[in-house]
Tab-separated table of C-alpha atoms and ligand atoms in Angstrom:
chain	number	residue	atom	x	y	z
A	1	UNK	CA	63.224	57.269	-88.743
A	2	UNK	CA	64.843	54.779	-86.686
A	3	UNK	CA	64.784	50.981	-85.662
A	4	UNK	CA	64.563	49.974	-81.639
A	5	UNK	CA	66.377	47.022	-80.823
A	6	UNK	CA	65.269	44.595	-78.370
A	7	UNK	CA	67.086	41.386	-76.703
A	8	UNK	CA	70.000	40.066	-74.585
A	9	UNK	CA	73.997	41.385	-74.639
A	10	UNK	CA	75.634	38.657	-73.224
A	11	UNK	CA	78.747	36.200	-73.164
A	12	UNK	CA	79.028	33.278	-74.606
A	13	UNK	CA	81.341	30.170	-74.729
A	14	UNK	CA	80.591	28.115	-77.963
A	15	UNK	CA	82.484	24.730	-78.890
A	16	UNK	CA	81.919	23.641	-82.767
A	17	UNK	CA	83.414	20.324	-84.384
A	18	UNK	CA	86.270	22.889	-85.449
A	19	UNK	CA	87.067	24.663	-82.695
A	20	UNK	CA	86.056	26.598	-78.965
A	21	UNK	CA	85.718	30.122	-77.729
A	22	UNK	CA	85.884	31.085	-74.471
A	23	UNK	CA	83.447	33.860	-72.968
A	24	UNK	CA	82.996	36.321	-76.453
A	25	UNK	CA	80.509	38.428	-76.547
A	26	UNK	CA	77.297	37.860	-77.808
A	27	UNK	CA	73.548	38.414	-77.153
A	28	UNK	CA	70.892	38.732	-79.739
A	29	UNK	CA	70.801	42.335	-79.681
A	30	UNK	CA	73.695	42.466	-80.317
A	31	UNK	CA	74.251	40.660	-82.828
A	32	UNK	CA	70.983	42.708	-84.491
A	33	UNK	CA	72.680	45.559	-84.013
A	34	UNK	CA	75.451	44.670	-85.815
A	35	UNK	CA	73.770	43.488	-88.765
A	36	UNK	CA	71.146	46.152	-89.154
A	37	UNK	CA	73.654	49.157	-88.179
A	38	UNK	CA	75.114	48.280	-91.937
A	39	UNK	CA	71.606	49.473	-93.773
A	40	UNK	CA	69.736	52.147	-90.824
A	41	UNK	CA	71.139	54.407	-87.807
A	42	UNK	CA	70.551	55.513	-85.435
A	43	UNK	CA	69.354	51.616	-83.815
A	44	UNK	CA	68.241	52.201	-80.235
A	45	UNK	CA	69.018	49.406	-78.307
A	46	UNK	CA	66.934	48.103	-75.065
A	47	UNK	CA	69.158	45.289	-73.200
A	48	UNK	CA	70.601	44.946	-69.936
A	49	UNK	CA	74.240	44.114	-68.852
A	50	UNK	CA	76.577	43.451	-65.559
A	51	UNK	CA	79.292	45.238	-64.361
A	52	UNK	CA	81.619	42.590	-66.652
A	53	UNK	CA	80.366	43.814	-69.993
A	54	UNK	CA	83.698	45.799	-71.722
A	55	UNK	CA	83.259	49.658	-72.286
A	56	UNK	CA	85.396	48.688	-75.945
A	57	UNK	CA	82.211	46.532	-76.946
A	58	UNK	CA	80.207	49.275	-76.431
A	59	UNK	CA	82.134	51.800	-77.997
A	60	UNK	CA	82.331	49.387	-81.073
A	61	UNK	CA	78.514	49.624	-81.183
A	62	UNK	CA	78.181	53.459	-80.211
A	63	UNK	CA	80.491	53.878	-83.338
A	64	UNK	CA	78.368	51.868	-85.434
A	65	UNK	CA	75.645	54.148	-84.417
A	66	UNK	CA	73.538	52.006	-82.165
A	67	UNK	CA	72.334	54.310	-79.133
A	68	UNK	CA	72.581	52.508	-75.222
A	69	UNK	CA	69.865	54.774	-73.638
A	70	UNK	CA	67.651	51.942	-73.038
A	71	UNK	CA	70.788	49.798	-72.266
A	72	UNK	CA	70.705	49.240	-68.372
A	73	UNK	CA	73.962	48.243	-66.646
A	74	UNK	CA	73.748	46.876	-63.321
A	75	UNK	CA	76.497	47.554	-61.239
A	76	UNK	CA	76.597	44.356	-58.919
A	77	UNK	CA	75.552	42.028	-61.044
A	78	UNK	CA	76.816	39.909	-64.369
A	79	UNK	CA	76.145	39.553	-67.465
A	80	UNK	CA	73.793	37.181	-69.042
A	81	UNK	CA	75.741	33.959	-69.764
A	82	UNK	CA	75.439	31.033	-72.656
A	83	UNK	CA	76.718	28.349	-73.451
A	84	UNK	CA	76.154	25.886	-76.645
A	85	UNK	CA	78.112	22.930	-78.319
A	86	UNK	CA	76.888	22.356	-82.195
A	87	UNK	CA	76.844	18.472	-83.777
A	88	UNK	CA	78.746	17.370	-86.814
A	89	UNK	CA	75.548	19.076	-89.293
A	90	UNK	CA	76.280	22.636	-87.559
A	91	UNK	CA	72.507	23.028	-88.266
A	92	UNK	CA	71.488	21.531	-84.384
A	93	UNK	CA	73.161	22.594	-80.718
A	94	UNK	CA	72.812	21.525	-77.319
A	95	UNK	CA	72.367	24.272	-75.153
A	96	UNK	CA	75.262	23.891	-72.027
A	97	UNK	CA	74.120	26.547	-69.571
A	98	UNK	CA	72.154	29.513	-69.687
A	99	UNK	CA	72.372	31.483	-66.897
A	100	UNK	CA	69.962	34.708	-66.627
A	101	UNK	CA	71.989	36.973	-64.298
A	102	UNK	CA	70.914	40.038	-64.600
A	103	UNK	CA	68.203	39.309	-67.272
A	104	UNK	CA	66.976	37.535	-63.967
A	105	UNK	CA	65.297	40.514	-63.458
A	106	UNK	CA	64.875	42.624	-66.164
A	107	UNK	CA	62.198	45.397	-66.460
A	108	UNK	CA	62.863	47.006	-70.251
A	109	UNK	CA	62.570	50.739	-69.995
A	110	UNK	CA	61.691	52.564	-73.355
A	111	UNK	CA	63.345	56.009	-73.142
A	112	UNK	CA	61.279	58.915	-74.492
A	113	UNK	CA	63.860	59.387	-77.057
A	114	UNK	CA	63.238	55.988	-78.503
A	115	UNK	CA	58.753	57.010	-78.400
A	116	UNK	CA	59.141	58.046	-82.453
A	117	UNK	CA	60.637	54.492	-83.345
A	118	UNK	CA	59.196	53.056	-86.450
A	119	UNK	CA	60.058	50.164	-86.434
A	120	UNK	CA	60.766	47.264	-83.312
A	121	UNK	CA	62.486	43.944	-83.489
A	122	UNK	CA	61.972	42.061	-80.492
A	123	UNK	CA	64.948	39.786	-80.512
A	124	UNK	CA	65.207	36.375	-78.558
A	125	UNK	CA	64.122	37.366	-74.858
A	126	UNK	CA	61.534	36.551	-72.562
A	127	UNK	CA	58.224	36.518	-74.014
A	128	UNK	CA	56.682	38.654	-71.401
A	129	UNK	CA	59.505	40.786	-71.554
A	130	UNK	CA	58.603	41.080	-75.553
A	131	UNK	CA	55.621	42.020	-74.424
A	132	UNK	CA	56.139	44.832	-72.009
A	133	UNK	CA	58.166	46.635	-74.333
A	134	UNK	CA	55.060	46.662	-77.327
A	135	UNK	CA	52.788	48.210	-74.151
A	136	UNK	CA	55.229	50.549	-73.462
A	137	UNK	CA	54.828	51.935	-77.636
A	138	UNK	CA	52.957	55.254	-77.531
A	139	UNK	CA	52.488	54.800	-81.048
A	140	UNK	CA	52.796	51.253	-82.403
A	141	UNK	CA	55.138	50.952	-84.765
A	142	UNK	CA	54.873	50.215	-88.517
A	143	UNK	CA	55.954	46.761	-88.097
A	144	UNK	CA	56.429	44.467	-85.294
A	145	UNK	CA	59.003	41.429	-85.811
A	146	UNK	CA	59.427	39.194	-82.712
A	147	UNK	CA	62.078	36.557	-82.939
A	148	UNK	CA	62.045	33.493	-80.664
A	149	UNK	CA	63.417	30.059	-79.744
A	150	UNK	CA	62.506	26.483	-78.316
A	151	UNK	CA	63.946	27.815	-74.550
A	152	UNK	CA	60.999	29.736	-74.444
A	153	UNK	CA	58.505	27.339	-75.981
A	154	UNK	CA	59.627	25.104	-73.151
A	155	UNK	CA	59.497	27.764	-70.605
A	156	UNK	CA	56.811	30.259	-70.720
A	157	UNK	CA	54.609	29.373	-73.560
A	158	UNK	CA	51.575	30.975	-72.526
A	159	UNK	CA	53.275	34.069	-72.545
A	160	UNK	CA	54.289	33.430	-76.056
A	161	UNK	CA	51.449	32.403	-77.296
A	162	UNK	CA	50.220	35.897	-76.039
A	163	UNK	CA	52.814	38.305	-77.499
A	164	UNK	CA	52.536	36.374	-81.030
A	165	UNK	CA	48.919	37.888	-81.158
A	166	UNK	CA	50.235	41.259	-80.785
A	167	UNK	CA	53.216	41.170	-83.618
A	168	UNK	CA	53.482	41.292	-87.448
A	169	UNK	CA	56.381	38.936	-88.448
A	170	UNK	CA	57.353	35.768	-86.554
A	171	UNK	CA	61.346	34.395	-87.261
A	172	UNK	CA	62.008	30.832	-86.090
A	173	UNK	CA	63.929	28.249	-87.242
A	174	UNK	CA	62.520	24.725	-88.680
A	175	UNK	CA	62.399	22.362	-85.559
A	176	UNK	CA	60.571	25.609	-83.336
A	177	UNK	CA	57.916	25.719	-86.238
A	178	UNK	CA	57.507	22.087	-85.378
A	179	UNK	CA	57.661	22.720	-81.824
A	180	UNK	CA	55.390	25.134	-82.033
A	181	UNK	CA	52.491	24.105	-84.361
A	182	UNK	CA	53.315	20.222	-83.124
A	183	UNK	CA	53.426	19.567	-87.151
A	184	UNK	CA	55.352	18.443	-89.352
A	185	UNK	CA	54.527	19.751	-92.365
A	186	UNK	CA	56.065	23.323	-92.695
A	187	UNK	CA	52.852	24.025	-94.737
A	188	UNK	CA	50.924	22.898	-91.916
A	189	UNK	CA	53.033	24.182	-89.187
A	190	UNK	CA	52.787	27.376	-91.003
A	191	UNK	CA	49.014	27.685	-91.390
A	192	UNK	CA	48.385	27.002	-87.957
A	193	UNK	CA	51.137	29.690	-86.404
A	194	UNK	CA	49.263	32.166	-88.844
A	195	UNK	CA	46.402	31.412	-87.018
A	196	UNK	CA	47.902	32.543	-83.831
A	197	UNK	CA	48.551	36.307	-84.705
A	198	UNK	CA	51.606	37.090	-86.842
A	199	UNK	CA	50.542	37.822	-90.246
A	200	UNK	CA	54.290	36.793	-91.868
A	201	UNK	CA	55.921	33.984	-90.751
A	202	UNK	CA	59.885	33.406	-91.871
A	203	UNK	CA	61.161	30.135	-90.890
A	204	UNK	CA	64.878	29.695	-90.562
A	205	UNK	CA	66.540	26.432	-91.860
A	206	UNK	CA	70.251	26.675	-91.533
A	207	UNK	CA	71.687	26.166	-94.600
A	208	UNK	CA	69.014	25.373	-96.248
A	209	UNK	CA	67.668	28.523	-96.281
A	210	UNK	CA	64.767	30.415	-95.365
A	211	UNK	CA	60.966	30.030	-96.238
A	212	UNK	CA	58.353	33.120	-96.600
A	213	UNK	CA	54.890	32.603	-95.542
A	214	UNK	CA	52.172	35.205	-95.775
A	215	UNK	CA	48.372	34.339	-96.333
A	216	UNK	CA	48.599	31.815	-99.180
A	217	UNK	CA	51.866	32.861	-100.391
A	218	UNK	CA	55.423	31.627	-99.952
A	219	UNK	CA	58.888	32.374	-100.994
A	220	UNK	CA	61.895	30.684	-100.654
A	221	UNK	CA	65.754	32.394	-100.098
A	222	UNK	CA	68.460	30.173	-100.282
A	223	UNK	CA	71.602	30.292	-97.971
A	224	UNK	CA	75.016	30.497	-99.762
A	225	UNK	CA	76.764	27.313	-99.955
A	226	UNK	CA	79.917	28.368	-98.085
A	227	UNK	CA	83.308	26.239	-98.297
A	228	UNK	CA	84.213	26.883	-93.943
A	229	UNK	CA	81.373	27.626	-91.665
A	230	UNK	CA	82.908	28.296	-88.300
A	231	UNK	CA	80.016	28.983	-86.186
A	232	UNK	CA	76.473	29.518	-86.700
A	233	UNK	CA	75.681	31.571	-83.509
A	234	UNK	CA	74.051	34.021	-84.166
A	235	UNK	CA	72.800	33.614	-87.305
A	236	UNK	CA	69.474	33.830	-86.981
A	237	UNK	CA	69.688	37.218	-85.232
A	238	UNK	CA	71.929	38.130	-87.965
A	239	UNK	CA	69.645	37.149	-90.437
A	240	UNK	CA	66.920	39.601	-88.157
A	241	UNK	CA	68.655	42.068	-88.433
A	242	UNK	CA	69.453	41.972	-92.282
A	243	UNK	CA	65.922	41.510	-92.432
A	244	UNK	CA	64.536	44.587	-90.027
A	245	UNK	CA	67.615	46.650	-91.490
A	246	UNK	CA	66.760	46.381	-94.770
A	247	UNK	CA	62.923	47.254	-94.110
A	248	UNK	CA	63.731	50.094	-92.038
A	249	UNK	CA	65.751	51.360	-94.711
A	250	UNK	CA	63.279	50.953	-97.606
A	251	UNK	CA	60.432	51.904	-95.774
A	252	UNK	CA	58.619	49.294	-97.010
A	253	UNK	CA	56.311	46.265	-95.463
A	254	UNK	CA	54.781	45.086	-98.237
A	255	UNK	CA	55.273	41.158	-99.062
A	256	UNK	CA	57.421	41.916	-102.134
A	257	UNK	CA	59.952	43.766	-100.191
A	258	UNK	CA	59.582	41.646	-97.357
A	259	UNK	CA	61.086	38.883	-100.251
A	260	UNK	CA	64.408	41.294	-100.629
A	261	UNK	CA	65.083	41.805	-97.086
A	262	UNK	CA	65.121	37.658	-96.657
A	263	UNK	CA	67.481	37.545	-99.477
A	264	UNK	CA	69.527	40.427	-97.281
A	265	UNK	CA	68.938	38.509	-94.201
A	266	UNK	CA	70.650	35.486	-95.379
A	267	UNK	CA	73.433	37.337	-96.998
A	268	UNK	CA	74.189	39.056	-93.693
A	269	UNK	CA	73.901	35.838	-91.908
A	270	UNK	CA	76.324	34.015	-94.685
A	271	UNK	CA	78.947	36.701	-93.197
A	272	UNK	CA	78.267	35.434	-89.623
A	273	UNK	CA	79.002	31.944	-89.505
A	274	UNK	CA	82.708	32.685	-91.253
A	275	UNK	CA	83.661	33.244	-87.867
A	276	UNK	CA	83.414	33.207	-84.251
A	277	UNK	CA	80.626	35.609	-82.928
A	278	UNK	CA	80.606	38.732	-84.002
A	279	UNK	CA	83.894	39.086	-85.580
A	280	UNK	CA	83.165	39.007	-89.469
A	281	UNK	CA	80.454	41.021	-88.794
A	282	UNK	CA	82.829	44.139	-87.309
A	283	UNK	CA	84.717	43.564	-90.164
A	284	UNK	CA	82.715	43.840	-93.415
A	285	UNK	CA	82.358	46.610	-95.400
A	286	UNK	CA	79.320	48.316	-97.709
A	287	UNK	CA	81.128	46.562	-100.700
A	288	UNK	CA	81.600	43.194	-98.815
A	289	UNK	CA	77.821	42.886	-98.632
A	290	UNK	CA	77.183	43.840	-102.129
A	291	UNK	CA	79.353	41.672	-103.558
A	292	UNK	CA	77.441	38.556	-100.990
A	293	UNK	CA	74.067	39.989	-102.287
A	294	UNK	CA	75.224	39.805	-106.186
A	295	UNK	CA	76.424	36.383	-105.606
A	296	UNK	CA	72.729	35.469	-104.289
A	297	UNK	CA	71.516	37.091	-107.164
A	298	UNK	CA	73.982	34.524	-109.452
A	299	UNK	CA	72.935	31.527	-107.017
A	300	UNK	CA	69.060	31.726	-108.322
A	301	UNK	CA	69.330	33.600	-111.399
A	302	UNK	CA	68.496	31.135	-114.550
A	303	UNK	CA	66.276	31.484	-117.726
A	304	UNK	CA	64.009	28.794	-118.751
A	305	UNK	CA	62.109	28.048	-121.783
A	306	UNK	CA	58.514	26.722	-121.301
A	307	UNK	CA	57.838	24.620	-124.636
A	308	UNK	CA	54.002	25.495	-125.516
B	401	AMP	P1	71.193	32.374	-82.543
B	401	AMP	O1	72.380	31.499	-82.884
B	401	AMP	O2	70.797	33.308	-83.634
B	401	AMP	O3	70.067	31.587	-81.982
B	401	AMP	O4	71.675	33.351	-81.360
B	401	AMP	C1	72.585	32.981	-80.373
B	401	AMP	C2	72.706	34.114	-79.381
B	401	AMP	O5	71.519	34.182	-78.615
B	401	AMP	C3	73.848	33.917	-78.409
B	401	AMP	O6	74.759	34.993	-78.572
B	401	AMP	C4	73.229	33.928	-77.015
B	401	AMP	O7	73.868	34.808	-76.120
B	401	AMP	C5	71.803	34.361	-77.248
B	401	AMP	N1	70.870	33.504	-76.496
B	401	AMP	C6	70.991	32.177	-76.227
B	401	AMP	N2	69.942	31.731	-75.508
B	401	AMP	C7	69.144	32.803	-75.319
B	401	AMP	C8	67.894	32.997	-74.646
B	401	AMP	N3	67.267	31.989	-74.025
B	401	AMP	N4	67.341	34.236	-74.682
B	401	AMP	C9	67.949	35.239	-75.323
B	401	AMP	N5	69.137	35.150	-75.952
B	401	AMP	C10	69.732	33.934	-75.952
């Protein structure tokens, strides 16, 4: 039983109305790793770094037990490298700089080790990259979840639009549905990016929460109101990674459960955003994030009596 990790390790420099960081690490996978690590191991990570990327960070995730097997590290070459600056709402960002580096050219290996994997969450990466890694499956595993942003929408769509037919769950945020569908209406949006191949569809809206769609269904998680939210990157692949954790751990792809692990998604994103990149997330502990998941519980727990 285990859960193979797909997407970018990388540095980042992020500037928020409260405050700047200077070259932290940060990557979707890695900040899936982090997340999920807390609810399945072993997580068998696929990325590639430069020769800049510490040996501690590594460590930090070997201990969490996230194998690097499928973790390539060029020797002459750096790092992926982004760079964002959020608005006032800390719910939109300008992108600064993203600059590929090694990701430049990027062939994701699948180790025979990682062949048994049941489950795959194809972080934020190239499309076509997304893609070569479900070919590479011997098997195909129980459940395909491919997360995604608007860089790629604007950059390879076709490709997208290709790997969406081959995946289960699609997680992107609000404005990307938009993008995506070119509706406004969630409902629409949502309908029409069914129609393109993913039979689930979560889509992300900051702190407003998170919406469910499958077939004719939808469910709604909330997002903790939270009294300091530092920085929000990374939340969404936090929020993947609560999700894909928790299903790996449960076993279980039905839409019902799919409903718990958005409610553990957005708990394990809540912990993100107290903090810049990864740090609150190397910090929690088991009880941390049951104490976050009772409190969602309390947020949307209420009795009501329907007068006949
Ligand atoms: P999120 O805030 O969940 O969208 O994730 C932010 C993380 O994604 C940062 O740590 C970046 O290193 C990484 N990232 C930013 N742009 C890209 C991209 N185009 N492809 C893959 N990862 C990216």
């Amino acid at each position: 039983m285990s859960l193979i990790v797909v997407g970018t390790m990388a540095f980042d420099d992020i500037e928020t109305p409260f405050g700047k960081s200077d070259r932290i690490i940060g990557g979707s996978a890695t900040y899936v790793a982090y997340a999920a690590s807390n609810f399945i191991q072993p997580i068998q990570q696929v990325s590639i770094v430069g020769n800049d990327f510490p040996a501690e960070e590594m460590d930090s995730l070997k201990k969490r037990g996230v194998q690097l097997e499928g973790v390539e590290v060029v020797p002459d070459k750096k790092s992926f490298f982004w760079s964002g600056r959020y608005h006032m709402d800390m719910n939109t960002r300008d992108t600064l700089v993203t600059d590929l580096n090694v990701l430049a050219d990027f062939n994701p290996v699948i180790p025979e080790s990682y062949q048994q994997a049941e489950f795959l969450m194809l972080g934020n990466l190239m499309p076509k990259l997304q893609k070569a890694v479900i070919e590479q499956m011997k098997k195909r595993p129980k459940l395909i979840v491919l997360d995604t942003m608007n860089f790629w929408m604007e950059t390879a769509m076709d490709d997208l639009k290709e790997v969406l037919t081959m995946v289960d769950v699609l997680l992107i945020n609000d404005s990307e549905a938009r993008q995506l569908s070119n509706e406004f209406s969630l409902v629409k949006a949502a309908n029409k990016i069914l129609a393109m191949g993913p039979r689930y569809l979560i889509i992300k809206k900051g702190e407003h929460g998170a919406l469910l769609f499958h077939e004719n269904s939808v469910f709604f998680a909330p997002a903790l109101p939270l009294e300091e939210v530092f920085d929000p990157t990374g939340a969404g692949d936090t929020f993947a990674g609560g999700f894909i954790g928790h299903i790996a751990k449960t076993k279980d792809v039905s839409f019902e459960n799919m409903k718990t692990a958005i409610i553990v998604g957005s708990a394990m994103a809540s912990f993100c955003v107290e903090k810049f990149g990864a740090q609150r997330l190397k910090e929690i502990s088991k009880e941390d994030i049951e104490a976050r998941l009772d409190a969602f519980v309390q947020l949307v727990n209420f009795d009501i009596d329907l007068v006949a």
